[in-house]
Coordinates of C-alpha atoms in Angstrom, one line a residue:
X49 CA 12.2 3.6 13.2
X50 CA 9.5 2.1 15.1
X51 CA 6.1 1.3 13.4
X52 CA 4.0 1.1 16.2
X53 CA 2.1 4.8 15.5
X54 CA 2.3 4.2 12.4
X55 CA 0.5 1.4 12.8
X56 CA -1.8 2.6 15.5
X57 CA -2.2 5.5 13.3
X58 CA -3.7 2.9 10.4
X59 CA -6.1 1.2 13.3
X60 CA -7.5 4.7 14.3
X61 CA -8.6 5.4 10.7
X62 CA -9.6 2.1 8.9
X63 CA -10.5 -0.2 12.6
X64 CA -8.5 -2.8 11.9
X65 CA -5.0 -3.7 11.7
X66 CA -2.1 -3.0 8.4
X67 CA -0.6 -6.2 7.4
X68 CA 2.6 -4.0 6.5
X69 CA 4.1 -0.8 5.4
X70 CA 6.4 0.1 3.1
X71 CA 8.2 3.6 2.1
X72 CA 9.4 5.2 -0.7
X73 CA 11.7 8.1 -1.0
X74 CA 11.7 11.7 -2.6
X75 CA 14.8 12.6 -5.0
X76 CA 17.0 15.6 -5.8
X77 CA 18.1 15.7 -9.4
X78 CA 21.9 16.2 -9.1
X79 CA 22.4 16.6 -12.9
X80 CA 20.4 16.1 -15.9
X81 CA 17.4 17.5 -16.2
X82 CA 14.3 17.9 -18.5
X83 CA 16.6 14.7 -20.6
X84 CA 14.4 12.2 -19.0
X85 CA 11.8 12.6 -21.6
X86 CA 14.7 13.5 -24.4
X87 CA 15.5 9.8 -24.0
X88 CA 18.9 10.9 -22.7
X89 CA 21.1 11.1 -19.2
X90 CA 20.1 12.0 -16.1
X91 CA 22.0 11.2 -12.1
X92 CA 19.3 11.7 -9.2
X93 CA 19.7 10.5 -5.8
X94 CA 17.4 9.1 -3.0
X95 CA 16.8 11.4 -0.4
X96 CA 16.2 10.5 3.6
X97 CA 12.7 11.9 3.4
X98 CA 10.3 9.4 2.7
X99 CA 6.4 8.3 2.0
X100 CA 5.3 5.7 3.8
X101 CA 2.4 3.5 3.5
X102 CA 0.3 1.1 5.9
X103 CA -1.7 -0.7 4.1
X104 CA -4.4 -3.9 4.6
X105 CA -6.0 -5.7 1.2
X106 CA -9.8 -5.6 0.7
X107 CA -12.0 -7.8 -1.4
X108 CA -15.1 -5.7 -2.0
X109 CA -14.0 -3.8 -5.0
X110 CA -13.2 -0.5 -3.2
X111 CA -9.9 1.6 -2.6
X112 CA -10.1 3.9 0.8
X113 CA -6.8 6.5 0.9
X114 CA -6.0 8.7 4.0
X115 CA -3.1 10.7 4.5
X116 CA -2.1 12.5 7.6
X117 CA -0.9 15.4 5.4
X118 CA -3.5 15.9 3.2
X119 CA -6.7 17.6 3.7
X120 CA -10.2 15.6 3.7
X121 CA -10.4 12.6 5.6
X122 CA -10.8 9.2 3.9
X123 CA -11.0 9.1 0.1
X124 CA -13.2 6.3 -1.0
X125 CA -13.1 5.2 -4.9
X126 CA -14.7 1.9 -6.5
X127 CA -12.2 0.3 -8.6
X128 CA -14.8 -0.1 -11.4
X129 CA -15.2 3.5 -11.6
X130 CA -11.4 4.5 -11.7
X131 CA -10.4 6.2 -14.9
X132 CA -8.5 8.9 -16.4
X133 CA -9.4 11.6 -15.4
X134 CA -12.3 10.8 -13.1
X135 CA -10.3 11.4 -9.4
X136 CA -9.5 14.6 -8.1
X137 CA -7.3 15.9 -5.8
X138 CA -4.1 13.9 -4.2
X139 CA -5.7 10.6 -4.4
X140 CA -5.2 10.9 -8.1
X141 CA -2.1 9.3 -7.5
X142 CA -2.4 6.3 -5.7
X143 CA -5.2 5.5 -7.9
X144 CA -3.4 5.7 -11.0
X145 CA -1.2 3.0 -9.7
X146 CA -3.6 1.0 -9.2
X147 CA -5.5 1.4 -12.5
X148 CA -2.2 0.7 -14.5
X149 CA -1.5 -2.1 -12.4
X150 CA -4.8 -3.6 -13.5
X151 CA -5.2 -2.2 -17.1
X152 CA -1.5 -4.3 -17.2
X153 CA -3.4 -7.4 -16.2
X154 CA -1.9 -7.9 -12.6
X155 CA -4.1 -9.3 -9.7
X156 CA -4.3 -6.1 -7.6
X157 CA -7.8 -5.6 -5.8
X158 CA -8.8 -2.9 -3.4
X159 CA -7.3 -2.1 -0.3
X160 CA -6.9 0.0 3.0
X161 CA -4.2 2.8 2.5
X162 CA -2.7 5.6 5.1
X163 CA 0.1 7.2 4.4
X164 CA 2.5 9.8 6.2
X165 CA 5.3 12.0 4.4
X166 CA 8.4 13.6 4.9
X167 CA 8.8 14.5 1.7
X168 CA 7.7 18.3 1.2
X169 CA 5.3 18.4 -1.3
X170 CA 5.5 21.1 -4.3
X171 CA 9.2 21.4 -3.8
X172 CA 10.7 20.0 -6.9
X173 CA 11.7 16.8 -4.8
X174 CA 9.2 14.0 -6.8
X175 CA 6.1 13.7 -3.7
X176 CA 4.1 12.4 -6.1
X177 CA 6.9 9.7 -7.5
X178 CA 7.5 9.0 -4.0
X179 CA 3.5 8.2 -3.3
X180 CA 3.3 6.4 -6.0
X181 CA 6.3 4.2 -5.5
X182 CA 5.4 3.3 -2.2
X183 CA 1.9 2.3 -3.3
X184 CA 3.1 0.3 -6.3
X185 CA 5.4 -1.9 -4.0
X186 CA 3.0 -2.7 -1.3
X187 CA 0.4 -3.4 -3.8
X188 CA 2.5 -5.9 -6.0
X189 CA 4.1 -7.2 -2.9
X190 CA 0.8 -8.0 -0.9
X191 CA -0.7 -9.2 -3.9
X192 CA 2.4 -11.5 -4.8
X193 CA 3.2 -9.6 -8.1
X194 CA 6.9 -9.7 -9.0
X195 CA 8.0 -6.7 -10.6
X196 CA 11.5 -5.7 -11.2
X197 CA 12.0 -2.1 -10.0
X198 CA 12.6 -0.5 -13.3
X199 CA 9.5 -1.9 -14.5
X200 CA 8.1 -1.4 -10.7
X201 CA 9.0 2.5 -12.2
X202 CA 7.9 2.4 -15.7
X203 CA 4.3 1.1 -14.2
X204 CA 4.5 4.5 -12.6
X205 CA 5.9 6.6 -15.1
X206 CA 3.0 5.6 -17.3
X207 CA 0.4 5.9 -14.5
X208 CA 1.2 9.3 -13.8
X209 CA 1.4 10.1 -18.2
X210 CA -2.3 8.1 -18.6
X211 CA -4.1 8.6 -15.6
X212 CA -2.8 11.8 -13.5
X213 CA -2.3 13.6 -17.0
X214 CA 1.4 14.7 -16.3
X215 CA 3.7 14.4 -19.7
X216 CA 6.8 13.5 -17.0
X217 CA 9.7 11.0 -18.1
X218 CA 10.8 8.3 -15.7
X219 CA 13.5 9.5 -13.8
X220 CA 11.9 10.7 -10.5
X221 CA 10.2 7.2 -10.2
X222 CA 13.2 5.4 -11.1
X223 CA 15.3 7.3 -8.6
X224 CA 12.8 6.2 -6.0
X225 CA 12.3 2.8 -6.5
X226 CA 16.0 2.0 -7.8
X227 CA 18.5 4.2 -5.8
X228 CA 20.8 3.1 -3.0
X229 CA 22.4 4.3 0.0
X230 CA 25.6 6.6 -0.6
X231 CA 25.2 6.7 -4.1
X232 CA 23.9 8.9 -7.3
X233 CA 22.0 7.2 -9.7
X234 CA 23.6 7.1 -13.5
X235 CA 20.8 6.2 -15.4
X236 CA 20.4 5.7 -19.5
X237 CA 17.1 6.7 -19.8
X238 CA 16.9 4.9 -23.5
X239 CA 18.7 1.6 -22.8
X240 CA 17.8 1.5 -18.7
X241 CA 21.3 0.8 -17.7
X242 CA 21.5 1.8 -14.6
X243 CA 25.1 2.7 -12.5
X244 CA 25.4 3.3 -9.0
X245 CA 27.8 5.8 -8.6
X246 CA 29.4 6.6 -5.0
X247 CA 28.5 10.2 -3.9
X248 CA 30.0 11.4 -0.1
X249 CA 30.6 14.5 0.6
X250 CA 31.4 14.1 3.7
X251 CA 34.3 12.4 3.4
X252 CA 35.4 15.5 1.2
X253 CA 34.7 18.1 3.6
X254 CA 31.7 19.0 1.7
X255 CA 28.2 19.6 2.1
X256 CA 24.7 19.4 -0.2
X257 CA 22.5 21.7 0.7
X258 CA 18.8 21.4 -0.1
X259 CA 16.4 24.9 -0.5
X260 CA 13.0 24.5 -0.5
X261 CA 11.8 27.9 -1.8
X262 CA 8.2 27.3 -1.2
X263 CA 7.3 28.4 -4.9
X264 CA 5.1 25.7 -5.8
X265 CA 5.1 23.7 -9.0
X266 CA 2.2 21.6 -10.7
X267 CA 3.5 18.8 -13.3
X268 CA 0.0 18.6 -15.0
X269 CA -0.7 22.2 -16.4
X270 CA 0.0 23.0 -19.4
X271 CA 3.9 24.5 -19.1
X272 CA 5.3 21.2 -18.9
X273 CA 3.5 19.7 -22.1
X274 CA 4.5 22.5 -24.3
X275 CA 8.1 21.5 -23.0
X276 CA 8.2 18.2 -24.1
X277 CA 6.1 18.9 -27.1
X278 CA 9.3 21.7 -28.2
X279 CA 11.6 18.9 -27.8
X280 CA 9.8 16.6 -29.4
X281 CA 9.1 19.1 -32.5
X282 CA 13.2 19.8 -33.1
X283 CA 14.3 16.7 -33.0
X284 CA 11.4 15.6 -35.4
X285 CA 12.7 18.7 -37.8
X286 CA 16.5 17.2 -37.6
X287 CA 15.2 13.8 -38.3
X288 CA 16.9 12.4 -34.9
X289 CA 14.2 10.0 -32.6
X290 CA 14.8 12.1 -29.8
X291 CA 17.3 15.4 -29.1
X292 CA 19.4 12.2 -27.2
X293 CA 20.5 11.7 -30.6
X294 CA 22.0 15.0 -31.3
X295 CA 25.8 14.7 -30.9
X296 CA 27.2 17.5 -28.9
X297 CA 29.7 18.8 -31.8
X298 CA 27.0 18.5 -34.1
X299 CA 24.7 20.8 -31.7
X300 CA 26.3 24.5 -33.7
X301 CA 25.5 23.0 -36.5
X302 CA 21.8 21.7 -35.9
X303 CA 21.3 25.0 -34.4
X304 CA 21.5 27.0 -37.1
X305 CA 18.9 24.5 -39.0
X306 CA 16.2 25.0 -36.5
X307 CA 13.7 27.7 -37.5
X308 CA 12.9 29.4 -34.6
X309 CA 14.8 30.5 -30.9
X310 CA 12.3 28.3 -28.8
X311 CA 13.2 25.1 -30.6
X312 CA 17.4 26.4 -30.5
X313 CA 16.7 27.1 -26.9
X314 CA 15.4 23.8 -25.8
X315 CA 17.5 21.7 -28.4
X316 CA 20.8 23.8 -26.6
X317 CA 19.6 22.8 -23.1
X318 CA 19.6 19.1 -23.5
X319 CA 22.4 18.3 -25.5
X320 CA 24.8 20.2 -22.9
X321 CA 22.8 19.0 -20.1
X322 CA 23.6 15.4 -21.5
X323 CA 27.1 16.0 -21.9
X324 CA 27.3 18.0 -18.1
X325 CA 26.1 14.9 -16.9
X326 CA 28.8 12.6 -18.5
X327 CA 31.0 15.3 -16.9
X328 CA 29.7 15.1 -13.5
X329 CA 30.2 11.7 -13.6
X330 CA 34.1 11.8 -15.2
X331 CA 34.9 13.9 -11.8
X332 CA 33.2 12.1 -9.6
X333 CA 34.5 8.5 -10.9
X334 CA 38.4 10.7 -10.9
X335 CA 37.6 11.8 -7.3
X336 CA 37.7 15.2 -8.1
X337 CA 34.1 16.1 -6.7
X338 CA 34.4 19.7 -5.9
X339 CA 35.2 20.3 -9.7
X340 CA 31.3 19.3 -10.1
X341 CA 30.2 22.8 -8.8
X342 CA 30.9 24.9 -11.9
X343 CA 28.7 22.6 -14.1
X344 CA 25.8 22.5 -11.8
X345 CA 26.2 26.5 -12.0
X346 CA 26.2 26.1 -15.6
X347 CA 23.3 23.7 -15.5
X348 CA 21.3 26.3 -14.3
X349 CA 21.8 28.9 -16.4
X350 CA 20.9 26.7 -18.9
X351 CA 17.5 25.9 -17.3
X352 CA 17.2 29.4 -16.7
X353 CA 18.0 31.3 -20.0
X354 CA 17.5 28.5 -22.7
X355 CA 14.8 26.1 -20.8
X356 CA 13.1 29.3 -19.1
X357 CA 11.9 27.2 -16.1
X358 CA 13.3 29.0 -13.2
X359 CA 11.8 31.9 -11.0
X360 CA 13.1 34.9 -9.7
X361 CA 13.4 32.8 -5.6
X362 CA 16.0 30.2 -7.4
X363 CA 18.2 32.6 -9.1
X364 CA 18.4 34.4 -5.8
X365 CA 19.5 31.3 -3.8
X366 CA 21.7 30.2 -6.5
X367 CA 23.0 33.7 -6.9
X368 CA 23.6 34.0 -2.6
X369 CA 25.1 31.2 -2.2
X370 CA 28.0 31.7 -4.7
X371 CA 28.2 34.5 -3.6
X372 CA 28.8 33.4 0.0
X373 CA 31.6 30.5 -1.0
X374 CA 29.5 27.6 -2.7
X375 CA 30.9 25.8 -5.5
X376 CA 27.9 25.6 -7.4
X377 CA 24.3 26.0 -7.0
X378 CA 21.7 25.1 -9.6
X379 CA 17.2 24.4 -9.5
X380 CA 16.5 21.2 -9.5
X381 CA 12.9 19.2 -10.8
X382 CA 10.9 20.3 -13.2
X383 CA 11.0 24.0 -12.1
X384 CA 8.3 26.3 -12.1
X385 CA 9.4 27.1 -8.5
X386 CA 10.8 24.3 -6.1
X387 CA 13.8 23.8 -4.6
X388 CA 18.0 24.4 -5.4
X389 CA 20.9 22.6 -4.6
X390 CA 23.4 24.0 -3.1
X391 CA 27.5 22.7 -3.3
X392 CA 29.3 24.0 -0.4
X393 CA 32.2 23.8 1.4
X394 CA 31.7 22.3 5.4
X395 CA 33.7 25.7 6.4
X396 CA 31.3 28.2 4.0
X397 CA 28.1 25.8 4.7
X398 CA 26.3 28.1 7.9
X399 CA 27.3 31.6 5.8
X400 CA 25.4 30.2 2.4
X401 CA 22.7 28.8 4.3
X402 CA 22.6 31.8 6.8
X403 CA 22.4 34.2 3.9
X404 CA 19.8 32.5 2.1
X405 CA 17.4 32.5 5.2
X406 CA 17.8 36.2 5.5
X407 CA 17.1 36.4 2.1
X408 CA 14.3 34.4 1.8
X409 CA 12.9 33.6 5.4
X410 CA 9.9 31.6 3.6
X411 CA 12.6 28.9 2.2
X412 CA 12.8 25.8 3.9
X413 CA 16.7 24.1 4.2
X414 CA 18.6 20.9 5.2
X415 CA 21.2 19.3 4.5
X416 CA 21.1 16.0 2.9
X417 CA 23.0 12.6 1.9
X418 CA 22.2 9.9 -0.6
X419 CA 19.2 7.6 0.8
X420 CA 18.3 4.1 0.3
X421 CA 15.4 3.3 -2.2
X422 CA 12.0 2.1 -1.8
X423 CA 11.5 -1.0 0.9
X424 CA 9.4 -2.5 2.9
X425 CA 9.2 -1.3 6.6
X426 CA 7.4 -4.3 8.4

């Protein structure tokens, strides 16, 4: 990748030159989801597509964002005046990093930022983690704060829970600052061990195929809070810290203690989600990948039926594509719209995905492998 328009691209807006760039990448959830904030299991990956950032310190108290994808021009915010709350639009983001980064006691001052994307945004695929990663490392590194990258994610985590307003857990920043090349992520969300687990496809005549329904999805509203605040609410009525805690032949049981179907629903979706997740990972450690593709099927139904975050344009992709000779197929991200994954066969890869383009024209696809994390560029 050359930098040079990047670059050029940096001069044209701010009149002056970047002293670097660095990039972060998007994620698709390949198990485990909505257990982030459960305290529990979940296995993203990096993707290729990636946010990058130019960006050139300033010491006169002000922040200026541009983005070539967004809308506006430049974005100019005075770090005094940052607070919860007080920044619309995308630049929310960025800003929050910087806020935590400061409210944390690090050195950070203002700066120059332009970003460009890759990343489609609204898909399910963790933009905003992606933005914000990028923007955390070139901050700390410029600014000679050392960071480890699970803290590097935490910082984020907690900028997008205090300052964007978003109740997420920590696995989308985690995936983008911590995954590697060729690999899925095994992460613990409540200890932080972390396991790099070999993921390619290729090599098994397989294919991952990504569909971007174009159904967008907003972290912030009020759907996601009421989420985590279920979860929160049954394991606080079975006296666990967290549904993590819930043994999975002690879920029957618990089950028939809760008082209501909302709190069963939820409580069912994450202990089986943890335990499909330790099964994804028992396959893919015995090489027996393909076997995966039934429990990503069953991962959505789950999300579906007990989670009730799907729409009618997943189902229909999940639905096509086993239809047309995938081995699984399942949402993934928060939901509310977004993307699938689908598990496919090389020889049954251009049926599923021509299918699904008749059937939804609007969808975006690709095919995608395991990315590196979040670097420097230059």
């Amino acid at each position: 990748m050359t930098h040079a328009p990047f670059e050029i691209a940096f001069k044209n807006v701010y009149g002056r030159e970047p002293e670097g760039a660095w990039a972060a990448p998007g994620r698709v959830s390949l198990i485990g989801e909505h257990t982030d904030y459960n305290d529990g299991y979940v296995m993203p990956f990096a993707l290729p597509h990636i946010t990058r950032a130019a960006v050139a310190r300033r010491d006169d108290g002000l922040l200026r964002l541009h983005s070539d994808v967004m809308d506006g021009g430049v974005v100019e915010l005075r770090l005094d005046d940052l607070a919860p709350g007080a920044t619309p639009g995308w630049a929310r983001y960025p800003a929050a990093v910087l806020w935590t980064l400061r409210e944390a006691g690090h050195p950070v001052g203002g700066a120059d930022i332009h970003y460009d994307s890759t990343v489609p945004v609204g898909g399910g695929l963790s933009s905003s983690a992606a933005l914000q990663v990028a923007t955390a490392l070139a901050l700390t590194e410029l600014h000679g704060v050392d960071l480890p990258r699970q803290d590097l994610a935490l910082l984020c985590q907690r900028a997008e829970n205090s300052y964007v307003g978003a109740p997420v857990g920590v696995m989308d920043q985690t995936a983008s600052a911590c995954c590697t090349g060729g690999h899925a992520l095994h992460l613990d969300v409540r200890t932080r061990a972390q396991r790099q687990v070999p993921f390619d496809l290729a090599a098994e005549g397989l294919r991952l195929l990504v569909v971007d329904t174009g159904v967008k999805h907003a972290h912030a509203d009020g759907a996601y809070g009421q989420l985590r605040a279920g979860c929160e609410e049954a394991a606080a009525f079975l006296g666990l810290p967290a549904l993590r805690d819930l043994p999975h032949d002690r879920l029957d049981a618990a089950l028939a203690a809760l008082p209501d179907d909302r709190l069963r629903r939820l409580t069912r979706h994450v202990v089986t989600e943890n335990r499909r997740v330790e099964e994804v990972i028992a396959l893919l450690d015995a090489g027996r990948t393909p076997e995966i593709g039934p429990l990503l099927t069953a991962g959505h139904a789950s999300l579906r039926d007990d989670f009730r975050v799907s729409c009618p344009e997943l189902d229909h992709v999940v639905d096509i594509a086993l239809a047309t000779g995938a081995l699984g197929a399942r949402m993934t991200g928060g939901g509310f719209g977004g993307s699938a994954i689908v598990l496919v066969p090389e020889a049954a890869a251009e049926a599923a995905s021509t299918a699904i383009a008749a059937a939804l024209p609007q969808a975006r696809q690709f095919t995608t492998t395991p990315g590196p994390g979040a670097r420097r560029l230059w």
